[in-house]
């Protein structure tokens, strides 16, 4: 049984590739783990996992950066996202949002499933197609879902793992606060470094 490492982009795991001397590919197989780069967004993630996820894996770890709604969380902080929601999956009914659960067509909320003890702060995430960048949208999401973080892939990974009953983790490092778009405030380099440091140590200890 192996671990499958999943990330949206190679850039998010650049030091991980270097540390383990991995070839430059989107799907890399090694002795103790495999690594899958899916592309950005939940559709690309679902497609890639549909091709590669199978019962030969006993754990899937989704690594990536994320935005934070909580400004008390310092940029660069690494978090364990234990629950995630497809924030836009549903229907608008005037000013009211009806989830896919409300409509009776499925679920929008998923949780991590693992027996491993993870020594990181726990957070609740949402997964979106459109990164949030207006005060109105931010207020609506906080009122409706009260998330800590936002990504474009997390819930899709949890969804796929639930279908095959495979244990899953989502580890994200905070690169920016969720606010009207302002690249000058981002700390992507710091977030990636901290994420990779944690990922290298975690996979190293497992193997």
Coordinates of C-alpha atoms in Angstrom, one line a residue:
X1 CA 0.0 0.0 0.0
X2 CA 1.3 3.4 -0.9
X3 CA 0.6 7.1 -0.2
X4 CA -0.6 9.3 -3.1
X5 CA 0.6 13.0 -2.9
X6 CA -1.8 15.3 -4.7
X7 CA -1.2 19.0 -5.6
X8 CA -2.6 21.3 -8.2
X9 CA 0.7 22.7 -9.5
X10 CA 4.3 21.6 -9.5
X11 CA 5.2 25.1 -8.1
X12 CA 3.5 24.2 -4.8
X13 CA 5.8 21.3 -4.3
X14 CA 8.9 22.6 -5.9
X15 CA 11.2 21.8 -2.9
X16 CA 9.6 18.5 -2.4
X17 CA 10.5 17.5 -5.9
X18 CA 14.1 18.6 -5.3
X19 CA 14.4 16.9 -1.9
X20 CA 13.3 13.5 -3.1
X21 CA 15.1 13.9 -6.5
X22 CA 11.9 13.3 -8.4
X23 CA 11.7 13.4 -12.2
X24 CA 9.8 16.4 -13.7
X25 CA 6.5 14.8 -14.4
X26 CA 2.8 15.2 -13.5
X27 CA 2.5 11.6 -12.3
X28 CA 5.6 10.3 -10.6
X29 CA 5.9 6.8 -9.1
X30 CA 8.5 6.1 -6.4
X31 CA 9.0 3.2 -3.9
X32 CA 7.1 4.6 -1.0
X33 CA 4.8 7.2 -2.5
X34 CA 3.4 8.5 -5.8
X35 CA 2.9 12.1 -6.7
X36 CA 0.1 13.5 -8.9
X37 CA -0.1 17.0 -10.2
X38 CA -3.7 17.6 -11.2
X39 CA -3.9 21.1 -12.6
X40 CA -5.9 23.9 -11.0
X41 CA -9.5 23.6 -10.1
X42 CA -11.9 20.9 -9.0
X43 CA -12.7 19.6 -12.5
X44 CA -9.0 19.1 -13.3
X45 CA -8.5 17.5 -9.9
X46 CA -11.4 15.1 -10.3
X47 CA -10.3 14.1 -13.8
X48 CA -6.7 13.4 -12.7
X49 CA -7.9 11.4 -9.7
X50 CA -10.3 9.5 -11.9
X51 CA -7.2 8.3 -13.9
X52 CA -4.9 7.5 -11.1
X53 CA -6.7 7.0 -7.8
X54 CA -7.2 3.3 -6.9
X55 CA -7.3 0.9 -4.0
X56 CA -3.5 0.4 -4.1
X57 CA -3.3 3.7 -2.1
X58 CA -4.1 3.7 1.6
X59 CA -3.7 7.4 2.1
X60 CA -4.1 10.5 -0.1
X61 CA -2.5 13.8 1.0
X62 CA -3.6 17.0 -0.8
X63 CA -0.9 19.7 -0.4
X64 CA -1.4 23.3 -1.5
X65 CA -1.6 26.9 -0.7
X66 CA -4.8 28.7 0.3
X67 CA -6.4 32.0 1.2
X68 CA -7.5 32.7 4.7
X69 CA -10.6 34.5 5.9
X70 CA -9.1 34.7 9.4
X71 CA -6.6 37.5 9.7
X72 CA -5.5 36.2 13.1
X73 CA -3.7 33.4 11.2
X74 CA -0.3 34.5 10.1
X75 CA 0.6 34.2 6.4
X76 CA 2.8 31.1 5.9
X77 CA 0.9 29.1 8.6
X78 CA 0.4 25.5 7.7
X79 CA -3.0 24.1 8.5
X80 CA -4.8 20.7 8.6
X81 CA -8.1 21.2 6.7
X82 CA -10.3 18.6 8.3
X83 CA -13.6 19.6 6.6
X84 CA -14.3 21.2 3.2
X85 CA -17.4 22.3 1.3
X86 CA -18.2 22.9 -2.3
X87 CA -19.3 26.5 -1.7
X88 CA -21.0 27.2 -5.0
X89 CA -22.7 23.8 -5.6
X90 CA -26.4 24.5 -5.6
X91 CA -28.9 27.1 -6.8
X92 CA -29.8 30.7 -6.1
X93 CA -33.4 31.4 -5.0
X94 CA -33.5 35.1 -5.0
X95 CA -31.1 36.2 -2.2
X96 CA -31.2 32.7 -0.7
X97 CA -28.6 30.0 -1.6
X98 CA -29.9 26.4 -1.8
X99 CA -27.1 23.8 -1.5
X100 CA -27.1 20.6 -3.5
X101 CA -28.1 18.9 -0.2
X102 CA -31.2 21.2 0.0
X103 CA -32.1 20.4 -3.6
X104 CA -31.8 16.6 -2.9
X105 CA -29.1 16.0 -5.5
X106 CA -26.1 15.0 -3.4
X107 CA -23.7 16.4 -0.8
X108 CA -21.5 19.5 -0.7
X109 CA -19.6 18.9 2.6
X110 CA -16.8 16.4 3.1
X111 CA -14.3 15.6 5.8
X112 CA -10.8 14.1 6.0
X113 CA -10.6 10.5 7.1
X114 CA -7.3 9.3 8.6
X115 CA -6.0 7.6 11.7
X116 CA -2.7 9.5 11.6
X117 CA -2.1 12.2 14.3
X118 CA -1.3 15.5 12.6
X119 CA 0.3 18.1 14.8
X120 CA -1.1 21.1 13.0
X121 CA -3.9 23.6 13.7
X122 CA -7.2 22.4 12.4
X123 CA -9.3 24.5 10.0
X124 CA -12.4 24.4 7.9
X125 CA -12.1 25.1 4.2
X126 CA -14.3 25.8 1.2
X127 CA -13.6 24.9 -2.4
X128 CA -14.5 27.4 -5.1
X129 CA -14.4 27.8 -8.9
X130 CA -13.9 31.6 -8.6
X131 CA -11.5 32.9 -6.0
X132 CA -13.3 35.3 -3.7
X133 CA -12.3 39.0 -4.2
X134 CA -15.2 41.3 -3.3
X135 CA -16.4 42.5 0.1
X136 CA -19.9 41.4 -0.7
X137 CA -18.9 37.8 -1.6
X138 CA -16.7 37.6 1.4
X139 CA -19.5 38.6 3.8
X140 CA -21.9 36.2 2.1
X141 CA -19.5 33.3 2.5
X142 CA -18.7 34.1 6.1
X143 CA -22.4 34.4 6.9
X144 CA -23.3 31.2 5.1
X145 CA -20.4 28.9 5.8
X146 CA -17.9 30.6 8.2
X147 CA -14.9 29.1 6.5
X148 CA -11.2 29.5 7.6
X149 CA -9.7 28.9 4.2
X150 CA -10.4 28.8 0.5
X151 CA -8.9 26.7 -2.2
X152 CA -9.9 25.4 -5.7
X153 CA -9.4 21.7 -5.2
X154 CA -9.7 20.5 -1.6
X155 CA -13.3 19.2 -1.5
X156 CA -12.8 17.4 -4.8
X157 CA -10.0 15.4 -3.3
X158 CA -12.1 14.5 -0.2
X159 CA -15.0 13.6 -2.5
X160 CA -12.9 11.2 -4.6
X161 CA -11.4 9.5 -1.5
X162 CA -14.8 9.0 0.0
X163 CA -16.0 7.2 -3.1
X164 CA -13.2 4.7 -2.8
X165 CA -13.1 4.7 1.0
X166 CA -9.5 5.8 1.1
X167 CA -8.1 7.8 4.0
X168 CA -7.3 11.4 3.1
X169 CA -5.6 14.6 4.4
X170 CA -5.6 18.1 3.2
X171 CA -2.6 20.3 4.3
X172 CA -2.5 23.9 3.2
X173 CA -0.3 26.8 3.8
X174 CA -1.7 30.3 3.9
X175 CA -0.4 32.5 1.1
X176 CA -2.9 35.4 1.3
X177 CA -5.9 36.8 3.1
X178 CA -9.3 36.6 1.3
X179 CA -9.8 40.2 0.3
X180 CA -10.2 42.3 -2.9
X181 CA -7.4 41.1 -5.1
X182 CA -4.0 42.7 -4.1
X183 CA -0.9 40.7 -5.1
X184 CA 1.3 43.1 -3.1
X185 CA -0.1 41.5 0.1
X186 CA 0.6 37.9 -0.9
X187 CA 3.3 35.8 0.6
X188 CA 3.3 32.9 -1.9
X189 CA 7.1 32.2 -1.5
X190 CA 6.8 31.9 2.3
X191 CA 3.7 29.7 2.1
X192 CA 5.4 27.3 -0.4
X193 CA 8.5 27.0 1.7
X194 CA 6.6 26.2 4.8
X195 CA 4.3 23.8 3.0
X196 CA 7.3 22.0 1.5
X197 CA 9.2 21.8 4.8
X198 CA 6.2 20.2 6.4
X199 CA 5.5 17.8 3.5
X200 CA 9.2 16.7 3.4
X201 CA 9.3 16.0 7.1
X202 CA 5.9 14.2 7.1
X203 CA 6.7 11.9 4.1
X204 CA 10.2 11.3 5.4
X205 CA 8.9 10.2 8.8
X206 CA 6.3 7.9 7.1
X207 CA 9.0 6.2 5.1

